[in-house]
Amino acid sequence: MKIAQCWDDGIVDDIHLCEIIRRHGAKATFNLNWGLHGQQRGGTWKYKGKEVHRLAKSELAEVYSGFLIGNHSLTHPNLPNLSADDARREIRENKDALEQHFGQAVKGFAYPGGAYNEAVGKIIAEEGHVYARTVENRNPSFPPENPMAFHPNRQFNALDFWEEFAKVKAVDGVFYFWGHSYEIMTEDDWLAFDKKIERICRESSAAWVNLPELFESPPEV
């Protein structure tokens, strides 16, 4: 089976997240909004009472070294609410900035807030992306009917995560999960996540993949 994961928003908790993923030899994509990163850490908001901070631009290359970078739009708007020109600018300018900063091709997209429609998906495809991720659960997740509406299997902290994982394993399919590292609230949560990645890595039939690989060299299904 193939395993893929992605994480959104480029926040400080990604430092610890990357350490865990890197230590276990797993692959991951991080979806970033270049226009929301400043010279200092900032963009603070609260999630269930926890302060969340975005990484500074100067930190990004080191924090995400060895991982794939995805497009999450320039400033995280609701893309279907924008004009076609403004949506294209959000998509294109972010892709260009990320490719220049990280020195890698940006082929994947994650819809801000999960909001999408056919018109926005068409723009994303025209701008050179091979998939665009929603936040809607699907099993199976791959192959999607439309790569510009690529639905993941589950969020990383879903109560039925392992149940869905077992279903995919049984058919040797693709299991795709996603999340935000700010949702990992406590030391016990971090330990549980570490154990989750470790358990996946112990699966003899499981192979981590970067998301674009699924579309460039699709597995047999």
Coordinates of N, CA and C in Angstrom, one line a residue:
M1 N 0.8 -1.2 0.0 CA 0.0 0.0 0.0 C 0.9 1.2 0.0
K2 N 0.3 2.3 -0.5 CA 1.0 3.6 -0.5 C 0.5 4.5 0.6
I3 N 1.4 5.3 1.2 CA 1.0 6.2 2.3 C 1.4 7.6 1.9
A4 N 0.5 8.6 2.1 CA 0.9 10.0 1.8 C 0.3 10.8 2.9
Q5 N 1.0 11.9 3.2 CA 0.5 12.8 4.2 C 0.8 14.2 3.8
C6 N 0.0 15.2 4.3 CA 0.3 16.6 4.0 C -0.2 17.4 5.2
W7 N 0.4 18.6 5.4 CA 0.2 19.5 6.5 C 0.1 20.9 6.0
D8 N -0.8 21.7 6.6 CA -1.1 23.0 6.1 C -0.6 24.1 7.1
D9 N -0.3 25.3 6.5 CA -0.3 26.6 7.1 C 1.1 27.1 7.6
G10 N 2.1 26.2 7.6 CA 3.5 26.7 7.9 C 3.6 27.3 9.3
I11 N 3.3 26.6 10.3 CA 3.3 27.1 11.7 C 4.5 26.6 12.5
V12 N 4.7 27.2 13.6 CA 5.9 26.9 14.4 C 5.9 25.5 14.9
D13 N 4.7 24.9 15.2 CA 4.6 23.5 15.6 C 5.1 22.5 14.6
D14 N 5.2 23.0 13.3 CA 5.8 22.2 12.3 C 7.2 21.8 12.5
I15 N 7.9 22.6 13.3 CA 9.3 22.2 13.6 C 9.4 20.9 14.3
H16 N 8.6 20.7 15.4 CA 8.6 19.4 16.1 C 8.0 18.3 15.2
L17 N 7.0 18.7 14.4 CA 6.3 17.7 13.5 C 7.4 17.2 12.5
C18 N 8.1 18.1 11.9 CA 9.1 17.6 11.0 C 10.2 16.8 11.6
E19 N 10.6 17.1 12.8 CA 11.6 16.3 13.5 C 11.1 14.8 13.7
I20 N 9.8 14.7 14.0 CA 9.3 13.3 14.2 C 9.2 12.6 12.8
I21 N 8.7 13.3 11.8 CA 8.5 12.6 10.5 C 9.9 12.3 9.9
R22 N 10.8 13.2 10.1 CA 12.2 13.0 9.6 C 12.9 11.8 10.3
R23 N 12.7 11.7 11.6 CA 13.3 10.7 12.4 C 12.9 9.3 11.9
H24 N 11.6 9.2 11.5 CA 11.1 7.9 11.1 C 11.3 7.6 9.6
G25 N 11.9 8.6 8.9 CA 12.1 8.3 7.5 C 10.9 8.4 6.6
A26 N 9.9 9.1 7.1 CA 8.6 9.2 6.3 C 8.7 10.4 5.4
K27 N 7.8 10.5 4.4 CA 7.7 11.6 3.5 C 6.4 12.4 3.8
A28 N 6.5 13.7 3.5 CA 5.4 14.6 3.7 C 5.4 15.8 2.8
T29 N 4.2 16.4 2.6 CA 4.1 17.6 1.8 C 3.6 18.7 2.8
F30 N 4.2 19.9 2.7 CA 3.8 21.0 3.6 C 3.2 22.1 2.7
N31 N 2.0 22.5 2.9 CA 1.3 23.4 2.0 C 1.3 24.8 2.7
L32 N 2.0 25.8 2.0 CA 2.3 27.1 2.6 C 1.7 28.2 1.8
N33 N 1.5 29.3 2.6 CA 1.0 30.6 2.1 C 2.1 31.6 2.2
W34 N 2.9 31.8 1.1 CA 4.0 32.7 1.2 C 3.7 34.1 1.6
G35 N 2.5 34.6 1.2 CA 2.1 36.0 1.5 C 1.8 36.2 3.0
L36 N 1.7 35.2 3.8 CA 1.4 35.3 5.2 C 2.6 35.1 6.1
H37 N 3.7 34.8 5.5 CA 5.0 34.7 6.3 C 5.7 36.0 6.3
G38 N 6.1 36.5 7.5 CA 6.8 37.8 7.5 C 8.3 37.5 7.9
Q39 N 9.0 38.6 8.1 CA 10.4 38.5 8.5 C 10.6 38.0 9.9
Q40 N 9.5 38.1 10.7 CA 9.5 37.5 12.1 C 8.3 36.6 12.2
R41 N 8.4 35.7 13.2 CA 7.2 34.9 13.5 C 6.0 35.8 13.8
G42 N 4.9 35.4 13.3 CA 3.7 36.2 13.6 C 2.4 35.6 13.1
G43 N 1.5 36.4 12.7 CA 0.2 35.9 12.2 C -0.5 35.1 13.2
T44 N -0.4 35.5 14.5 CA -0.9 34.7 15.6 C -2.4 34.7 15.6
W45 N -2.9 33.5 15.9 CA -4.3 33.2 16.2 C -4.4 32.2 17.3
K46 N -5.6 31.9 17.7 CA -5.8 30.9 18.8 C -6.6 29.7 18.3
Y47 N -6.2 28.5 18.7 CA -7.0 27.3 18.4 C -7.2 26.6 19.7
K48 N -8.5 26.6 20.1 CA -8.9 26.0 21.4 C -8.1 26.6 22.5
G49 N -7.8 27.9 22.5 CA -7.1 28.5 23.6 C -5.6 28.5 23.4
K50 N -5.1 27.8 22.4 CA -3.6 27.6 22.2 C -3.2 28.7 21.2
E51 N -2.1 29.4 21.5 CA -1.6 30.4 20.5 C -0.9 29.7 19.4
V52 N -1.2 30.1 18.2 CA -0.6 29.5 17.0 C 0.2 30.7 16.3
H53 N 1.4 30.4 15.9 CA 2.3 31.4 15.2 C 2.8 30.8 13.9
R54 N 2.8 31.6 12.9 CA 3.5 31.2 11.6 C 5.0 31.4 11.7
L55 N 5.7 30.5 11.0 CA 7.1 30.6 10.9 C 7.5 31.9 10.2
A56 N 8.7 32.4 10.5 CA 9.3 33.5 9.7 C 9.8 32.9 8.4
K57 N 9.9 33.8 7.4 CA 10.3 33.4 6.1 C 11.8 32.8 6.1
S58 N 12.6 33.4 7.0 CA 14.0 32.9 7.1 C 14.1 31.5 7.7
E59 N 13.1 31.0 8.3 CA 13.1 29.7 8.9 C 12.6 28.6 7.9
L60 N 11.9 28.9 6.9 CA 11.2 28.0 6.1 C 12.1 26.9 5.5
A61 N 13.2 27.4 4.8 CA 14.0 26.4 4.1 C 14.6 25.4 5.0
E62 N 15.0 25.8 6.2 CA 15.6 24.8 7.2 C 14.6 23.9 7.8
V63 N 13.5 24.4 8.2 CA 12.4 23.6 8.8 C 11.9 22.5 7.9
Y64 N 11.7 22.9 6.6 CA 11.1 21.9 5.6 C 12.2 21.2 4.7
S65 N 13.4 21.3 5.1 CA 14.5 20.7 4.3 C 14.2 19.2 4.2
G66 N 14.2 18.7 3.0 CA 14.0 17.3 2.7 C 12.5 16.9 2.4
F67 N 11.6 17.9 2.6 CA 10.2 17.6 2.4 C 9.7 18.3 1.1
L68 N 8.6 17.9 0.6 CA 7.9 18.5 -0.5 C 7.1 19.7 -0.1
I69 N 7.0 20.7 -0.9 CA 6.3 21.9 -0.6 C 5.1 22.0 -1.6
G70 N 3.9 22.3 -1.0 CA 2.7 22.5 -1.8 C 2.1 23.9 -1.8
N71 N 1.3 24.2 -2.7 CA 0.7 25.5 -2.8 C -0.6 25.5 -2.0
H72 N -0.7 26.6 -1.2 CA -1.9 26.7 -0.4 C -2.6 28.1 -0.6
S73 N -2.2 28.8 -1.7 CA -2.6 30.1 -2.1 C -1.7 31.1 -1.4
L74 N -1.7 32.3 -1.9 CA -0.8 33.4 -1.4 C -1.2 33.9 0.0
T75 N -2.5 34.1 0.2 CA -3.0 34.7 1.5 C -4.2 33.9 2.1
H76 N -4.4 32.7 1.7 CA -5.5 31.8 2.3 C -6.9 32.4 2.2
P77 N -7.3 32.9 1.0 CA -8.7 33.4 0.9 C -9.6 32.2 0.6
N78 N -10.9 32.5 0.6 CA -11.9 31.6 0.0 C -11.9 31.7 -1.5
L79 N -11.2 30.9 -2.2 CA -11.0 31.1 -3.6 C -12.3 31.2 -4.4
P80 N -13.3 30.4 -4.2 CA -14.5 30.5 -5.0 C -15.2 31.9 -4.9
N81 N -14.9 32.6 -3.9 CA -15.5 33.9 -3.7 C -14.7 35.0 -4.5
L82 N -13.6 34.7 -5.0 CA -12.8 35.7 -5.7 C -13.1 35.7 -7.2
S83 N -12.8 36.8 -7.9 CA -12.9 36.8 -9.3 C -11.9 35.8 -9.9
A84 N -12.0 35.4 -11.1 CA -11.1 34.5 -11.8 C -9.7 35.1 -11.8
D85 N -9.5 36.4 -12.1 CA -8.2 37.0 -12.1 C -7.6 37.0 -10.7
D86 N -8.3 37.3 -9.7 CA -7.8 37.3 -8.3 C -7.4 35.9 -7.9
A87 N -8.2 35.0 -8.2 CA -7.9 33.6 -7.8 C -6.7 33.1 -8.5
R88 N -6.5 33.4 -9.8 CA -5.3 33.0 -10.5 C -4.1 33.7 -9.9
R89 N -4.2 35.0 -9.5 CA -3.1 35.7 -8.9 C -2.7 35.0 -7.6
E90 N -3.6 34.6 -6.8 CA -3.3 33.9 -5.5 C -2.6 32.6 -5.8
I91 N -3.0 31.9 -6.8 CA -2.5 30.6 -7.1 C -1.1 30.7 -7.8
R92 N -1.0 31.6 -8.8 CA 0.2 31.7 -9.5 C 1.3 32.3 -8.7
E93 N 1.0 33.4 -8.0 CA 2.1 34.2 -7.3 C 2.7 33.3 -6.2
N94 N 1.8 32.6 -5.5 CA 2.3 31.7 -4.4 C 3.2 30.6 -5.0
K95 N 2.7 30.0 -6.1 CA 3.5 28.9 -6.7 C 4.9 29.4 -7.1
D96 N 4.9 30.6 -7.8 CA 6.2 31.1 -8.2 C 7.1 31.5 -7.0
A97 N 6.6 32.1 -6.0 CA 7.4 32.4 -4.8 C 7.9 31.2 -4.1
L98 N 7.1 30.2 -4.0 CA 7.6 29.0 -3.3 C 8.6 28.2 -4.1
E99 N 8.4 28.2 -5.4 CA 9.4 27.5 -6.2 C 10.8 28.3 -6.2
Q100 N 10.7 29.6 -6.2 CA 12.0 30.3 -6.1 C 12.7 30.2 -4.8
H101 N 11.9 30.2 -3.7 CA 12.5 30.1 -2.4 C 13.0 28.7 -2.1
F102 N 12.3 27.7 -2.4 CA 12.7 26.3 -2.1 C 13.5 25.6 -3.2
G103 N 13.5 26.1 -4.4 CA 14.3 25.5 -5.4 C 13.7 24.2 -5.9
Q104 N 12.4 24.0 -5.8 CA 11.8 22.7 -6.2 C 10.5 23.1 -6.9
A105 N 10.1 22.2 -7.8 CA 8.8 22.3 -8.5 C 7.6 22.1 -7.5
V106 N 6.7 23.0 -7.5 CA 5.5 22.9 -6.7 C 4.3 22.4 -7.6
K107 N 3.9 21.2 -7.4 CA 3.0 20.5 -8.2 C 1.6 20.2 -7.6
G108 N 1.6 20.4 -6.2 CA 0.4 20.1 -5.5 C -0.3 21.3 -4.9
F109 N -1.6 21.3 -4.7 CA -2.3 22.4 -4.2 C -3.3 21.9 -3.1
A110 N -3.5 22.7 -2.0 CA -4.5 22.4 -1.0 C -5.4 23.6 -0.9
Y111 N -6.7 23.4 -1.0 CA -7.7 24.5 -1.0 C -7.7 25.1 0.4
P112 N -7.5 26.4 0.5 CA -7.7 27.1 1.7 C -9.1 26.9 2.3
G113 N -9.2 26.4 3.5 CA -10.5 26.2 4.1 C -11.3 25.1 3.5
G114 N -10.6 24.4 2.5 CA -11.3 23.3 1.8 C -12.3 23.8 0.8
A115 N -12.4 25.1 0.5 CA -13.4 25.7 -0.4 C -12.9 25.5 -1.8
Y116 N -13.8 24.9 -2.7 CA -13.4 24.7 -4.1 C -14.6 24.7 -4.9
N117 N -14.4 24.9 -6.2 CA -15.4 24.6 -7.2 C -14.7 24.3 -8.6
E118 N -15.4 24.0 -9.6 CA -14.9 23.5 -10.8 C -14.0 24.6 -11.5
A119 N -14.5 25.9 -11.4 CA -13.8 27.0 -12.0 C -12.4 27.2 -11.4
V120 N -12.3 27.1 -10.1 CA -11.0 27.3 -9.4 C -10.1 26.1 -9.7
G121 N -10.7 24.9 -9.7 CA -9.9 23.7 -10.1 C -9.3 23.8 -11.5
K122 N -10.0 24.4 -12.4 CA -9.5 24.5 -13.8 C -8.3 25.5 -13.8
I123 N -8.4 26.6 -13.0 CA -7.3 27.5 -12.9 C -6.0 26.8 -12.3
I124 N -6.2 26.1 -11.3 CA -5.1 25.4 -10.6 C -4.5 24.4 -11.6
A125 N -5.2 23.7 -12.4 CA -4.7 22.8 -13.4 C -3.9 23.6 -14.4
E126 N -4.5 24.7 -14.9 CA -3.8 25.5 -15.9 C -2.5 26.1 -15.4
E127 N -2.4 26.3 -14.1 CA -1.1 26.8 -13.5 C -0.1 25.7 -13.2
G128 N -0.3 24.5 -13.6 CA 0.7 23.5 -13.6 C 0.7 22.6 -12.4
H129 N -0.4 22.5 -11.7 CA -0.5 21.5 -10.6 C -1.1 20.2 -11.1
V130 N -0.7 19.1 -10.5 CA -1.2 17.8 -10.9 C -2.4 17.3 -10.0
Y131 N -2.6 18.0 -8.8 CA -3.7 17.6 -8.0 C -4.0 18.8 -7.1
A132 N -5.2 18.8 -6.5 CA -5.7 19.8 -5.6 C -6.5 19.1 -4.5
R133 N -6.1 19.3 -3.3 CA -6.7 18.5 -2.2 C -7.8 19.3 -1.5
T134 N -8.9 18.6 -1.2 CA -10.0 19.1 -0.5 C -9.9 18.7 1.0
V135 N -10.9 18.8 1.8 CA -10.9 18.3 3.2 C -12.1 17.3 3.4
E136 N -12.6 16.8 2.3 CA -13.7 15.8 2.3 C -13.1 14.4 2.4
N137 N -13.6 13.6 3.3 CA -13.1 12.2 3.5 C -13.7 11.3 2.4
R138 N -12.8 10.4 1.9 CA -13.2 9.4 0.9 C -12.4 8.1 1.2
N139 N -13.0 7.0 0.9 CA -12.3 5.8 0.9 C -13.0 4.9 -0.2
P140 N -12.3 4.6 -1.3 CA -10.9 5.0 -1.6 C -10.7 6.4 -1.9
S141 N -9.5 6.9 -1.6 CA -9.2 8.3 -2.0 C -8.6 8.4 -3.4
F142 N -8.0 7.3 -3.8 CA -7.2 7.3 -5.1 C -7.6 6.0 -5.9
P143 N -7.8 6.2 -7.2 CA -7.6 7.5 -8.0 C -8.9 8.3 -7.9
P144 N -8.7 9.7 -7.8 CA -9.9 10.5 -7.7 C -10.5 10.6 -9.1
E145 N -11.8 10.9 -9.1 CA -12.5 11.1 -10.4 C -12.0 12.4 -11.1
N146 N -11.6 13.4 -10.3 CA -11.0 14.6 -10.8 C -9.8 14.9 -9.9
P147 N -8.6 14.9 -10.4 CA -7.4 15.3 -9.6 C -7.5 16.6 -9.0
M148 N -8.3 17.5 -9.5 CA -8.5 18.9 -8.9 C -9.5 18.9 -7.8
A149 N -10.0 17.7 -7.5 CA -10.9 17.5 -6.3 C -10.4 16.2 -5.7
F150 N -9.2 16.2 -5.2 CA -8.6 15.0 -4.6 C -8.9 15.0 -3.1
H151 N -9.8 14.0 -2.7 CA -10.3 13.9 -1.4 C -9.4 13.0 -0.6
P152 N -8.9 13.4 0.6 CA -8.1 12.5 1.4 C -8.9 11.4 2.1
N153 N -8.3 10.4 2.7 CA -9.0 9.4 3.4 C -9.5 10.0 4.8
R154 N -8.6 10.6 5.5 CA -8.9 11.0 6.9 C -7.9 12.1 7.3
Q155 N -8.4 12.9 8.3 CA -7.4 13.7 9.1 C -6.6 12.8 10.0
F156 N -5.4 13.3 10.4 CA -4.5 12.5 11.1 C -5.1 12.0 12.5
N157 N -6.0 12.8 13.0 CA -6.5 12.6 14.4 C -7.9 12.0 14.4
A158 N -8.4 11.5 13.2 CA -9.7 11.0 13.1 C -9.9 9.8 14.0
L159 N -11.0 9.7 14.7 CA -11.2 8.5 15.6 C -11.2 7.2 14.9
D160 N -11.6 7.2 13.6 CA -11.6 5.9 12.9 C -10.4 5.8 11.9
F161 N -9.3 6.5 12.3 CA -8.1 6.5 11.5 C -7.6 5.0 11.2
W162 N -7.4 4.2 12.2 CA -6.9 2.9 12.0 C -7.9 2.0 11.3
E163 N -9.1 2.2 11.5 CA -10.2 1.4 10.9 C -10.1 1.6 9.3
E164 N -10.0 2.9 9.0 CA -9.9 3.2 7.5 C -8.6 2.8 7.0
F165 N -7.5 2.9 7.8 CA -6.2 2.4 7.3 C -6.3 0.9 7.0
A166 N -6.9 0.1 7.9 CA -7.0 -1.3 7.7 C -7.8 -1.6 6.4
K167 N -8.8 -0.9 6.1 CA -9.5 -1.1 4.8 C -8.7 -0.9 3.6
V168 N -7.8 0.2 3.6 CA -6.9 0.4 2.5 C -5.9 -0.6 2.4
K169 N -5.3 -1.0 3.6 CA -4.3 -2.1 3.6 C -4.8 -3.4 3.0
A170 N -6.1 -3.7 3.2 CA -6.7 -4.9 2.8 C -6.7 -5.0 1.2
V171 N -6.8 -3.9 0.6 CA -6.9 -3.8 -0.9 C -5.6 -3.3 -1.5
D172 N -4.6 -3.1 -0.7 CA -3.3 -2.6 -1.2 C -3.4 -1.3 -1.9
G173 N -4.2 -0.4 -1.3 CA -4.5 0.9 -2.0 C -3.6 2.0 -1.5
V174 N -4.2 3.3 -1.6 CA -3.5 4.5 -1.2 C -4.2 5.0 0.0
F175 N -3.5 5.3 1.1 CA -4.0 5.9 2.3 C -3.4 7.3 2.4
Y176 N -4.2 8.3 2.4 CA -3.8 9.7 2.4 C -4.4 10.5 3.6
F177 N -3.6 11.0 4.4 CA -4.1 11.7 5.6 C -3.4 13.1 5.6
W178 N -4.1 14.0 6.4 CA -3.6 15.4 6.4 C -3.9 16.0 7.8
G179 N -3.5 17.2 8.0 CA -3.8 17.9 9.2 C -3.1 19.3 9.4
H180 N -3.2 19.8 10.6 CA -2.5 21.0 11.0 C -1.7 20.6 12.3
S181 N -0.5 21.0 12.4 CA 0.3 20.5 13.6 C -0.2 21.3 14.9
Y182 N -0.9 22.4 14.7 CA -1.5 23.1 15.9 C -2.6 22.3 16.6
E183 N -3.1 21.3 15.8 CA -4.1 20.4 16.4 C -3.5 19.4 17.4
I184 N -2.2 19.3 17.4 CA -1.5 18.4 18.4 C -1.3 19.3 19.6
M185 N -2.1 19.1 20.7 CA -2.2 20.1 21.7 C -1.3 19.8 22.9
T186 N -1.1 18.6 23.3 CA -0.4 18.2 24.5 C 0.8 17.3 24.3
E187 N 1.6 17.1 25.3 CA 2.7 16.2 25.2 C 2.2 14.8 24.9
D188 N 1.1 14.4 25.5 CA 0.5 13.1 25.2 C 0.1 13.0 23.7
D189 N -0.4 14.1 23.2 CA -0.8 14.1 21.8 C 0.4 13.9 20.9
W190 N 1.5 14.6 21.2 CA 2.7 14.5 20.4 C 3.3 13.0 20.5
L191 N 3.2 12.4 21.7 CA 3.7 11.1 21.8 C 2.8 10.1 21.0
A192 N 1.5 10.4 21.0 CA 0.6 9.5 20.2 C 0.8 9.7 18.7
F193 N 1.1 10.9 18.3 CA 1.5 11.1 16.9 C 2.8 10.4 16.5
D194 N 3.8 10.5 17.4 CA 5.0 9.8 17.1 C 4.8 8.3 17.0
K195 N 4.0 7.8 17.9 CA 3.7 6.3 17.8 C 2.9 6.0 16.5
K196 N 2.1 6.9 16.1 CA 1.3 6.6 14.9 C 2.2 6.5 13.6
I197 N 3.1 7.5 13.5 CA 4.1 7.4 12.4 C 5.0 6.2 12.5
E198 N 5.4 5.9 13.7 CA 6.2 4.7 13.9 C 5.5 3.4 13.5
R199 N 4.2 3.3 13.9 CA 3.4 2.1 13.6 C 3.2 2.0 12.1
I200 N 3.0 3.1 11.4 CA 2.8 3.1 9.9 C 4.1 2.6 9.3
C201 N 5.3 3.1 9.8 CA 6.6 2.7 9.2 C 6.9 1.2 9.5
R202 N 6.3 0.6 10.5 CA 6.5 -0.8 10.8 C 5.7 -1.7 9.9
E203 N 4.8 -1.1 9.2 CA 3.9 -1.9 8.3 C 4.8 -2.4 7.1
S204 N 5.0 -3.7 7.0 CA 5.9 -4.2 5.9 C 5.4 -3.9 4.5
S205 N 4.0 -3.8 4.4 CA 3.4 -3.6 3.1 C 3.3 -2.1 2.7
A206 N 3.7 -1.2 3.6 CA 3.5 0.2 3.4 C 4.7 0.9 2.9
A207 N 4.5 1.8 1.9 CA 5.6 2.6 1.3 C 5.1 4.1 1.3
W208 N 5.9 5.0 1.9 CA 5.6 6.4 1.8 C 5.8 6.9 0.4
V209 N 5.0 7.8 0.0 CA 5.1 8.4 -1.3 C 4.9 9.9 -1.2
N210 N 5.5 10.7 -2.1 CA 5.1 12.1 -2.2 C 3.9 12.2 -3.2
L211 N 3.0 13.1 -2.8 CA 1.7 13.1 -3.6 C 1.8 13.2 -5.1
P212 N 2.7 14.0 -5.6 CA 2.7 14.1 -7.1 C 3.1 12.7 -7.8
E213 N 3.8 11.9 -7.0 CA 4.2 10.6 -7.6 C 3.0 9.8 -8.0
L214 N 1.9 9.9 -7.2 CA 0.7 9.2 -7.5 C 0.1 9.5 -8.8
F215 N 0.3 10.7 -9.3 CA -0.3 11.2 -10.5 C 0.6 11.1 -11.7
E216 N 1.9 11.1 -11.4 CA 2.9 11.0 -12.5 C 3.2 9.5 -12.8
S217 N 3.2 8.6 -11.8 CA 3.4 7.2 -12.0 C 2.3 6.5 -11.2
P218 N 1.0 6.5 -11.6 CA 0.0 5.9 -10.8 C 0.1 4.5 -10.5
P219 N -0.1 4.1 -9.2 CA 0.0 2.7 -8.9 C -1.2 1.9 -9.5
E220 N -1.0 0.6 -9.7 CA -2.1 -0.2 -10.2 C -3.2 -0.3 -9.1
V221 N -4.4 -0.1 -9.6 CA -5.6 -0.2 -8.6 C -6.7 -1.1 -9.2

